Short mmCIF file of C-alpha atoms in Angstrom, two decimals:
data_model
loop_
_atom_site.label_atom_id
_atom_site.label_comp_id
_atom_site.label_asym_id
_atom_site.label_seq_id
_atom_site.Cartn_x
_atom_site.Cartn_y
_atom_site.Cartn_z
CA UNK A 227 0.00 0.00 0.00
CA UNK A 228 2.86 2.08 0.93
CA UNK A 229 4.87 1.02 -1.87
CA UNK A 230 7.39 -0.98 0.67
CA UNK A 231 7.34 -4.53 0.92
CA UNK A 232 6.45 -6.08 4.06
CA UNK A 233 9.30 -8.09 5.44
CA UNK A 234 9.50 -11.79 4.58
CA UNK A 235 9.73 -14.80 6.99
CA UNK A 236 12.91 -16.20 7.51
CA UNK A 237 12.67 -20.36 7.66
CA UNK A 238 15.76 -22.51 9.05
CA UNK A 239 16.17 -26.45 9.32
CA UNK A 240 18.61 -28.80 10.32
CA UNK A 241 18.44 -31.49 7.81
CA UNK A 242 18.30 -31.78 4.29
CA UNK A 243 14.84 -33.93 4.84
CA UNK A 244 13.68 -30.55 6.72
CA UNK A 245 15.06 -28.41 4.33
CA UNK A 246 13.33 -30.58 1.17
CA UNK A 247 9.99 -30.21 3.06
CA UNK A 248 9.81 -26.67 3.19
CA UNK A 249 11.55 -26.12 -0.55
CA UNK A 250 8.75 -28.12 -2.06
CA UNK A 251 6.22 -25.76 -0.55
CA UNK A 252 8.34 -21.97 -2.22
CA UNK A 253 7.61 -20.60 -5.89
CA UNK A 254 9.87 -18.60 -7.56
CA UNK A 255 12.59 -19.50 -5.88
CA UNK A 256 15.87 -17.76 -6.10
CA UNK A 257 19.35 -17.96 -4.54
CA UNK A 258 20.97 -15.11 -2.53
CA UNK A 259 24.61 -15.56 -1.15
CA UNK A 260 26.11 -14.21 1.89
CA UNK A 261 29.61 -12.91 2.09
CA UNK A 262 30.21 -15.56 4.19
CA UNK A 263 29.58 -18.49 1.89
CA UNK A 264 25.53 -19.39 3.32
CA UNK A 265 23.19 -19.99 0.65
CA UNK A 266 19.79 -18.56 1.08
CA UNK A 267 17.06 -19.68 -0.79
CA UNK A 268 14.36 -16.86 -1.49
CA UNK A 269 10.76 -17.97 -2.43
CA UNK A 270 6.86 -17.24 -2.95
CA UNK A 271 5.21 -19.06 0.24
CA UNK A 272 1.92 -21.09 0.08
CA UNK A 273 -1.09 -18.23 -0.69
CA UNK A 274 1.08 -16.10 -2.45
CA UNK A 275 1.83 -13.45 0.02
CA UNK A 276 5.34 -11.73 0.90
CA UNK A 277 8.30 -13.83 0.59
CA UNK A 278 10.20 -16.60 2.66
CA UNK A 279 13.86 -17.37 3.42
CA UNK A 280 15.21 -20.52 3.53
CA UNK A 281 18.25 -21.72 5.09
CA UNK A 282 19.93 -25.27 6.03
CA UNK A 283 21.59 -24.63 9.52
CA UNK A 284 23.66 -28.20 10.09
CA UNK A 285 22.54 -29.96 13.55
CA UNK A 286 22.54 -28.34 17.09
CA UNK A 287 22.06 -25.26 18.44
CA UNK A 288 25.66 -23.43 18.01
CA UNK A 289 25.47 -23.24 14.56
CA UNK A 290 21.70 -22.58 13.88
CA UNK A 291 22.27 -19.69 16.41
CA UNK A 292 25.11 -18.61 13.79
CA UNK A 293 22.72 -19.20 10.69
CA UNK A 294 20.09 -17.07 12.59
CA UNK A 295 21.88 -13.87 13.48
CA UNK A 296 23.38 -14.39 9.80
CA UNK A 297 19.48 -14.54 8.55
CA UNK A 298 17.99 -11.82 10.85
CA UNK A 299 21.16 -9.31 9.62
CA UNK A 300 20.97 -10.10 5.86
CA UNK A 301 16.64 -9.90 5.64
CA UNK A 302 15.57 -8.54 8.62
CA UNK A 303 12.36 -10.71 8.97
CA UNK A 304 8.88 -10.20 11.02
CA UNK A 305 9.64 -13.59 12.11
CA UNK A 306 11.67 -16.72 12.57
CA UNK A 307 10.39 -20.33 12.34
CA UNK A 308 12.45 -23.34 13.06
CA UNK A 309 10.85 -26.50 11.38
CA UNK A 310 12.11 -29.60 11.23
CA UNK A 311 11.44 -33.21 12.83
CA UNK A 312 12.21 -34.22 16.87
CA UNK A 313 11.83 -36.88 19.60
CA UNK A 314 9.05 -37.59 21.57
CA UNK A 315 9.55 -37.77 25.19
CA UNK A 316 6.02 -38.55 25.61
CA UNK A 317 3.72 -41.86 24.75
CA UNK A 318 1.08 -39.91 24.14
CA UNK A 319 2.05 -38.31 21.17
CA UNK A 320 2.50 -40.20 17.97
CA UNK A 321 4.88 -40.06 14.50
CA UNK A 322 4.13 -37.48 11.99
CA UNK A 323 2.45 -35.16 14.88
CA UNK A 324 3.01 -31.91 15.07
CA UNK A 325 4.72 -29.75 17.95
CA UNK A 326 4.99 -26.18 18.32
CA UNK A 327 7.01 -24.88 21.53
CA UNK A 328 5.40 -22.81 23.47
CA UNK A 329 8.71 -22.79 25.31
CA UNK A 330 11.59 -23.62 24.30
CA UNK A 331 14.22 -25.10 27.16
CA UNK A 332 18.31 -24.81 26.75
CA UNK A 333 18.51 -27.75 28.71
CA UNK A 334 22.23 -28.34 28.80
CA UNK A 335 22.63 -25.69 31.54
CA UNK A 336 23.56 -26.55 35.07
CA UNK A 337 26.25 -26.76 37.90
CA UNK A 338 27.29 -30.85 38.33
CA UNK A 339 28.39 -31.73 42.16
CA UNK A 340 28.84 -34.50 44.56
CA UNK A 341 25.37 -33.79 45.33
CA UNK A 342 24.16 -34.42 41.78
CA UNK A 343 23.70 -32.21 39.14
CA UNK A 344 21.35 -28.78 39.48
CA UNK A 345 19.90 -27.47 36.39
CA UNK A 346 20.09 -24.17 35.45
CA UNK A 347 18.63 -24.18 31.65
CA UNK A 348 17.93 -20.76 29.86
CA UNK A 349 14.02 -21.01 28.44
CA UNK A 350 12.36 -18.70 25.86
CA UNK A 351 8.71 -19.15 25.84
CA UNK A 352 6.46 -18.45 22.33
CA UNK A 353 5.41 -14.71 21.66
CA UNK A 354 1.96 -14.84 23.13
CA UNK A 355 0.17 -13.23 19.95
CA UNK A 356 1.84 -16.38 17.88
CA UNK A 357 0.64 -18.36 20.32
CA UNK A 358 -2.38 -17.45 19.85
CA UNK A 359 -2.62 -17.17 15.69
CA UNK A 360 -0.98 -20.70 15.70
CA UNK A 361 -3.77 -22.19 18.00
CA UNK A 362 -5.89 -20.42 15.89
CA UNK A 363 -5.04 -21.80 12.42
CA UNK A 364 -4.82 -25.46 14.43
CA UNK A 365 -8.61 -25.07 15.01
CA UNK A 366 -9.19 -24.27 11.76
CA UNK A 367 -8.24 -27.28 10.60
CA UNK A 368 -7.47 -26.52 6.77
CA UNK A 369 -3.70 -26.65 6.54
CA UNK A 370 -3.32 -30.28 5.52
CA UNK A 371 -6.04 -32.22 3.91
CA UNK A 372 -8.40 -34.26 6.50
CA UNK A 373 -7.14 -37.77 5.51
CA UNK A 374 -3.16 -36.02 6.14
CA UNK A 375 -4.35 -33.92 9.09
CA UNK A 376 -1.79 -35.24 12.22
CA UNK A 377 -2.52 -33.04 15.69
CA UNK A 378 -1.08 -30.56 16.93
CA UNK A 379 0.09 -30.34 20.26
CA UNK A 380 1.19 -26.79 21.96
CA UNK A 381 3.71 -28.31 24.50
CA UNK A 382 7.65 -27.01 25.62
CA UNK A 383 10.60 -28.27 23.99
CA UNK A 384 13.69 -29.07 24.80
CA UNK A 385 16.75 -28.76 22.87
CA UNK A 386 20.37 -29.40 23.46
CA UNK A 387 23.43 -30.86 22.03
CA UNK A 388 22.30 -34.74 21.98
CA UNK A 389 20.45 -37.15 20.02
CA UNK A 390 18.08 -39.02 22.51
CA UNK A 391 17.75 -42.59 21.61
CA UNK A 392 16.53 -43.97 25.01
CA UNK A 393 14.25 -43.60 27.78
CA UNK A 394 16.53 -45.47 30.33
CA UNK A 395 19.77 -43.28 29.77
CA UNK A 396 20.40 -40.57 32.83
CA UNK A 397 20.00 -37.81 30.15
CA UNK A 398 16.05 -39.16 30.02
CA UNK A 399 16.03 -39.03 33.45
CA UNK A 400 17.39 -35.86 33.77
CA UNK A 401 14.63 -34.39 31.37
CA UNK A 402 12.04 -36.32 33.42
CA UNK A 403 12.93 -35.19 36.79
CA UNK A 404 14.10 -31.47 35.48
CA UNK A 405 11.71 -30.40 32.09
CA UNK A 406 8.73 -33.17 32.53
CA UNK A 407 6.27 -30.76 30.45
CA UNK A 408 8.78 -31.06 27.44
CA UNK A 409 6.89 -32.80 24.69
CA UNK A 410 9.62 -33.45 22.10
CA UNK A 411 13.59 -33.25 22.01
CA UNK A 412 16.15 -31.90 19.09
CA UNK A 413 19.13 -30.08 19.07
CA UNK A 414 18.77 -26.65 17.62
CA UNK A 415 16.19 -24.37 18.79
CA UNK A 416 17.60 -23.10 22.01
CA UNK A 417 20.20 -21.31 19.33
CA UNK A 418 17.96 -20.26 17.32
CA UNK A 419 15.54 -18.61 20.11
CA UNK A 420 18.76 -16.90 21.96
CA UNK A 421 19.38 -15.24 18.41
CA UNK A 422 15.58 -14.04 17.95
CA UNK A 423 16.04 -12.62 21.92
CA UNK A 424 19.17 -10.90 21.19
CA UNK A 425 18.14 -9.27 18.03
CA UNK A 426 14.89 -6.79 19.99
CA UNK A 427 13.01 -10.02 20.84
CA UNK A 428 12.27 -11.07 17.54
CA UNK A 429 9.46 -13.14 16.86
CA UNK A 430 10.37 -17.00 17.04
CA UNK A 431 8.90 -20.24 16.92
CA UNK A 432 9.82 -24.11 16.82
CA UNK A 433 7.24 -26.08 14.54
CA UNK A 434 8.71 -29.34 14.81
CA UNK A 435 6.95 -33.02 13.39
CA UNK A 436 7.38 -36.27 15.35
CA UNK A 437 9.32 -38.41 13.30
CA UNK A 438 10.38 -41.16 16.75
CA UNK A 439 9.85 -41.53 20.15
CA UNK A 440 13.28 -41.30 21.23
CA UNK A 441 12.78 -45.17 23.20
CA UNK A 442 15.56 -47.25 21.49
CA UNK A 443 13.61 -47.23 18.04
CA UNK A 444 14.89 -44.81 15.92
CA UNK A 445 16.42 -46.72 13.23
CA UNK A 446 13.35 -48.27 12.86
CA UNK A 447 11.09 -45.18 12.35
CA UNK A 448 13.34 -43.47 10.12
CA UNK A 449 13.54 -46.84 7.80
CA UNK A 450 9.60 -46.90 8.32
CA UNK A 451 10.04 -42.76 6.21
CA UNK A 452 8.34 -41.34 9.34
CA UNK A 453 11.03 -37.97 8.99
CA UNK A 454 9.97 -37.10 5.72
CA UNK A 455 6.54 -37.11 6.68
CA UNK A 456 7.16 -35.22 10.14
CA UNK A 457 9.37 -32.59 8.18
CA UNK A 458 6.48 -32.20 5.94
CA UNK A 459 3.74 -31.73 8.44
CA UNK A 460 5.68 -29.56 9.99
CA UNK A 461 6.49 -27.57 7.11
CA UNK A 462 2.72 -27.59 6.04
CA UNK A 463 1.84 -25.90 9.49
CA UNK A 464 4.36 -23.63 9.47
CA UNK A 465 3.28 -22.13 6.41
CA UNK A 466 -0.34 -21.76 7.37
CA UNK A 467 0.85 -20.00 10.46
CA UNK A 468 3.12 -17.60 8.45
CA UNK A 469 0.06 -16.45 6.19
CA UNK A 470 -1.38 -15.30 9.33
CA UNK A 471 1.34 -13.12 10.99
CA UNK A 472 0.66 -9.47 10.81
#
């Protein structure tokens, strides 16, 4: 209206599955190069409106807090969503549901003793007005078709520096005893939500798709293809929440 464009989302992953998922959902896209070497992909989102930026981070949460500030500099978005696929620390939720953090917990923090070890994570919760749109657009149930349509849970996360592959380990028990309301486990958006809080709170959220239950059988659900589906249902959400954001 003004003549300006509004400023586009900015979309990182961890994985190439991830990064596949949300590049078969951008039009028009283009490549942009930092002077650093990152390749950003610039496309036409879902419904046509504004623009998104897509970037491939690499796994845990040092160097998608890198790829972020590198992001937020180059395109200075209205928003940051991290999508990709996770653990579930929960029975209750199943493969190819979706997650999105309404906190997210850097739970790597703490002081270890004779006594045991304290926690002492860092924790950025979801920008309340998201919060809200992204409940919203879950209700409305039209951003996957019905016989696709996985649920979506609005639960913490927690993300640090391991891939969880057991319930019996002490690092499960430390995320029982410590972060029990954490739905889902991955490695990257504690870095991703320190860059967003650093940079005048910019807007951030984690839209993440079951793709295991981090119990011992994760071979076995990725040879079943449940992370291509989770990184797409993930993706798919994410998109319907970015045509919403003012």
């Amino acid at each position: 209206m003004n003549g300006i464009p509004e400023p586009p989302i900015v979309v990182l992953t961890a994985l190439e599955v991830e990064y596949a998922a949300v590049r078969a959902l951008l039009a028009d896209r283009r490549v942009e190069t930092h002077p650093s070497g990152t390749r950003f992909e610039v496309g036409r989102p879902p419904g046509g409106r504004g623009s998104a930026v897509l970037a491939l981070t690499g796994q845990g949460n040092q160097a998608s807090a890198i790829l972020a500030e590198r992001a937020i500099t180059t395109f200075a978005p209205r928003a940051l969503l991290f999508v990709g696929v996770a653990g579930a620390l929960h029975d209750d939720l199943e493969p190819g549901d979706v997650v999105v953090g309404t906190k997210v917990y850097g739970y790597h923090g703490g002081k270890d003793e004779d006594g045991g070890f304290r926690a002492r994570p860092q924790a950025w919760e979801i920008p309340y007005e998201l919060d809200q749109i992204a409940r919203h657009v879950a209700r409305e149930e039209e951003w996957l078709p019905d016989e696709r349509r996985p649920p979506v849970h609005f639960r913490p996360i927690a993300a640090g520096e391991v891939v969880l592959n057991s319930r019996t380990t002490p690092l499960a028990e430390q995320l029982r005893t410590n972060y029990d309301d954490a739905a889902a486990i991955e490695m990257e958006s504690a870095g991703v939500a320190k860059a967003g809080h650093l940079n005048r709170n910019l807007p951030v959220v984690a839209v993440r798709g079951i793709s295991d239950k981090a119990d011992g059988h994760k071979h076995t659900a990725d040879k079943a293809g449940w992370q291509p589906v989770a990184a797409a249902n993930a993706a798919a959400f994410a998109f319907a929440l970015a045509a919403e954001l003012p």
